[in-house]
XYZ file of N, CA, C and O in Angstrom:
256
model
N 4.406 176.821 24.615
C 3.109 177.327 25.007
C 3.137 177.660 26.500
O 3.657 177.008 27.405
N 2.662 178.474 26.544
C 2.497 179.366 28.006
C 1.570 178.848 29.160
O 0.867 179.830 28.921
N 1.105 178.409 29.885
C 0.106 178.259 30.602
C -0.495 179.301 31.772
O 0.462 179.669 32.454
N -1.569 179.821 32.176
C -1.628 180.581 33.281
C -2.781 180.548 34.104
O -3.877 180.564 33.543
N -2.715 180.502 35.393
C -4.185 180.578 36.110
C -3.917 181.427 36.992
O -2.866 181.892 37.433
N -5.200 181.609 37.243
C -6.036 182.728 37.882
C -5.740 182.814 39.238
O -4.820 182.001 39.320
N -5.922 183.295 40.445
C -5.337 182.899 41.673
C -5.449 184.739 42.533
O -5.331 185.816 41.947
N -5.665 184.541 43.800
C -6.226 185.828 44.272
C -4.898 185.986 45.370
O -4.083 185.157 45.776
N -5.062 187.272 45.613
C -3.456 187.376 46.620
C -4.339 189.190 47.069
O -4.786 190.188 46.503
N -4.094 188.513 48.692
C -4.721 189.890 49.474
C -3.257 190.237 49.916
O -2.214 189.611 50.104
N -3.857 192.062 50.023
C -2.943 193.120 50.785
C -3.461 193.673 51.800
O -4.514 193.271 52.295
N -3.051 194.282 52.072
C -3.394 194.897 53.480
C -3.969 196.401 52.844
O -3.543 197.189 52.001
N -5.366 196.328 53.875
C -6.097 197.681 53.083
C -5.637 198.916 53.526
O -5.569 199.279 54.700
N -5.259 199.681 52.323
C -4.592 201.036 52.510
C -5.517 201.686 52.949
O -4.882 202.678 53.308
N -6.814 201.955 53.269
C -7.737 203.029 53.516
C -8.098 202.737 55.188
O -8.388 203.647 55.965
N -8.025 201.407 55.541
C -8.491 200.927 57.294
C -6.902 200.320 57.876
O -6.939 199.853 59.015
N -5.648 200.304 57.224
C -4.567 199.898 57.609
C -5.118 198.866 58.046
O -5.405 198.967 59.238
N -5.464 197.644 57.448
C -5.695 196.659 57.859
C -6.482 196.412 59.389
O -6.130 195.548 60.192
N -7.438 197.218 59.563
C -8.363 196.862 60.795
C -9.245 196.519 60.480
O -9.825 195.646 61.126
N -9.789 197.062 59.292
C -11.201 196.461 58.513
C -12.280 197.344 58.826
O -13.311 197.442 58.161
N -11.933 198.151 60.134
C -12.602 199.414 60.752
C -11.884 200.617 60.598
O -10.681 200.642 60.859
N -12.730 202.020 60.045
C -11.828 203.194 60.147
C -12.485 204.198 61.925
O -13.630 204.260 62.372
N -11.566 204.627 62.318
C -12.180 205.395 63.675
C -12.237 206.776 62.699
O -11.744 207.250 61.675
N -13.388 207.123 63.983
C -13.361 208.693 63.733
C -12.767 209.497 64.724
O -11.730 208.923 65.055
N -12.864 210.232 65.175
C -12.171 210.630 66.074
C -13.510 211.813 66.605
O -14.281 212.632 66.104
N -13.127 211.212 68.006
C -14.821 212.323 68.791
C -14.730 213.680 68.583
O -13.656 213.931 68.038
N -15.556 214.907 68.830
C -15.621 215.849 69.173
C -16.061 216.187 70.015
O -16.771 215.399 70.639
N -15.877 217.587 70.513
C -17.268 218.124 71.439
C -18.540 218.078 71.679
O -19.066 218.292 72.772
N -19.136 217.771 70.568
C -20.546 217.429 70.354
C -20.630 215.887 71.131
O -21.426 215.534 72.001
N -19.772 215.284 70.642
C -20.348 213.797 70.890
C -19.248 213.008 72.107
O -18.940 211.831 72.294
N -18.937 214.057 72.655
C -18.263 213.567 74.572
C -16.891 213.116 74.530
O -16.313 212.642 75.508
N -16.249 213.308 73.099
C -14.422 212.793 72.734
C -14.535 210.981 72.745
O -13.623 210.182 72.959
N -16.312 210.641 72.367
C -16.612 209.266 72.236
C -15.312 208.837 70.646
O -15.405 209.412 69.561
N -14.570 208.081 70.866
C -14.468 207.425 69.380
C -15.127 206.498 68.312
O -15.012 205.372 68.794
N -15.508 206.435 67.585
C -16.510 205.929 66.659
C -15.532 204.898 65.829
O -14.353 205.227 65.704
N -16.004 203.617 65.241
C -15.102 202.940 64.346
C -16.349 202.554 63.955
O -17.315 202.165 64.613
N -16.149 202.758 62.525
C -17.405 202.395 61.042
C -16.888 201.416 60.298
O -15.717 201.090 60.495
N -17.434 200.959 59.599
C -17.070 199.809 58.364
C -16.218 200.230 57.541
O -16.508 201.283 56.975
N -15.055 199.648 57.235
C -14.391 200.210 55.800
C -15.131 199.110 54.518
O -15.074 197.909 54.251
N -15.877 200.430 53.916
C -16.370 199.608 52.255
C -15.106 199.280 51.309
O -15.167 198.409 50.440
N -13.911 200.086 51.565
C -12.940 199.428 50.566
C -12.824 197.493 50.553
O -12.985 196.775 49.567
N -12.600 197.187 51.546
C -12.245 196.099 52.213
C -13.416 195.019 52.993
O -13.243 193.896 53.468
N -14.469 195.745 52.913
C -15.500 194.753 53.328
C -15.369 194.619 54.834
O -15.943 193.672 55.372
N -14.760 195.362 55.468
C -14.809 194.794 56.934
C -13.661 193.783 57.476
O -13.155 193.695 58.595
N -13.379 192.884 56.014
C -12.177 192.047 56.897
C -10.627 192.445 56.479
O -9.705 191.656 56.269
N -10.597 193.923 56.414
C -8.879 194.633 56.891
C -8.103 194.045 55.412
O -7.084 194.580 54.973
N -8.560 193.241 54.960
C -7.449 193.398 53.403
C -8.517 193.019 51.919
O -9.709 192.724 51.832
N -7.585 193.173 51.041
C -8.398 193.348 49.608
C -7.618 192.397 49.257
O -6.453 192.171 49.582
N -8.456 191.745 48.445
C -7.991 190.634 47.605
C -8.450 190.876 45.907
O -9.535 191.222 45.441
N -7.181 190.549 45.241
C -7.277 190.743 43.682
C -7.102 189.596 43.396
O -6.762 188.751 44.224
N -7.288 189.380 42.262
C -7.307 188.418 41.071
C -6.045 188.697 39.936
O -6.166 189.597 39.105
N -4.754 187.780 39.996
C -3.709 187.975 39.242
C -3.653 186.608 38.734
O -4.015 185.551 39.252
N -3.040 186.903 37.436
C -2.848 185.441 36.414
C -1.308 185.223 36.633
O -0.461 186.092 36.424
N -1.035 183.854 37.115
C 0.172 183.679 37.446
C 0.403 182.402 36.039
O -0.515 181.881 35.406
N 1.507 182.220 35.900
C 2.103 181.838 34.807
C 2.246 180.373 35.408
O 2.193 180.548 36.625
N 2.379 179.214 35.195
C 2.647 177.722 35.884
C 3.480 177.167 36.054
O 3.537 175.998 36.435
N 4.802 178.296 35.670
C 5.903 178.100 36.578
C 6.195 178.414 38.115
O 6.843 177.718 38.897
N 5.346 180.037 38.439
C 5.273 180.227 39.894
C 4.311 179.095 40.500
O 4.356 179.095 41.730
N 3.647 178.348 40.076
C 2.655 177.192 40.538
C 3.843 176.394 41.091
O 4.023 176.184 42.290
N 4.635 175.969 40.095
C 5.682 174.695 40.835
C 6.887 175.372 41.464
O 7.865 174.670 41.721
N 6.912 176.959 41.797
C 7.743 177.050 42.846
C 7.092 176.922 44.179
O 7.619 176.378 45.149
N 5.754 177.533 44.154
C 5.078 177.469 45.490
C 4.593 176.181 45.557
O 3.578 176.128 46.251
N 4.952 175.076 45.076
C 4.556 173.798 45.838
C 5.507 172.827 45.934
O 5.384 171.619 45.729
N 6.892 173.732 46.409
C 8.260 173.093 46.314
C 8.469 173.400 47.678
O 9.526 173.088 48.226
């Protein structure tokens, strides 16, 4: 019999490269000011975290 739990593992967000902020980049209009907005992928804190079912053998390697 198999066993497996649940367990979350962040990456680094592909859309803010891990800043958690994306810049814009100024124009003429607005003085070559740079702007940095929220990344909604990531919530602001630069990585995403998923939810993967690990099997309970990787359990007793990572607590070796």
């Amino acid at each position: 019999m198999s066993y497996k739990f649940t367990a979350k593992k962040s990456t680094k967000c592909k859309t803010c490269k891990g800043n958690g902020f994306l810049v814009i980049d100024g124009n003429k209009n607005t003085k070559n000011i740079d702007v940095e907005y929220y990344c909604l992928d990531c919530e602001g804190s630069g990585k995403i975290w998923k939810k993967v079912d690990l099997p309970l053998s990787s359990l007793q390697e990572l607590l070796k």
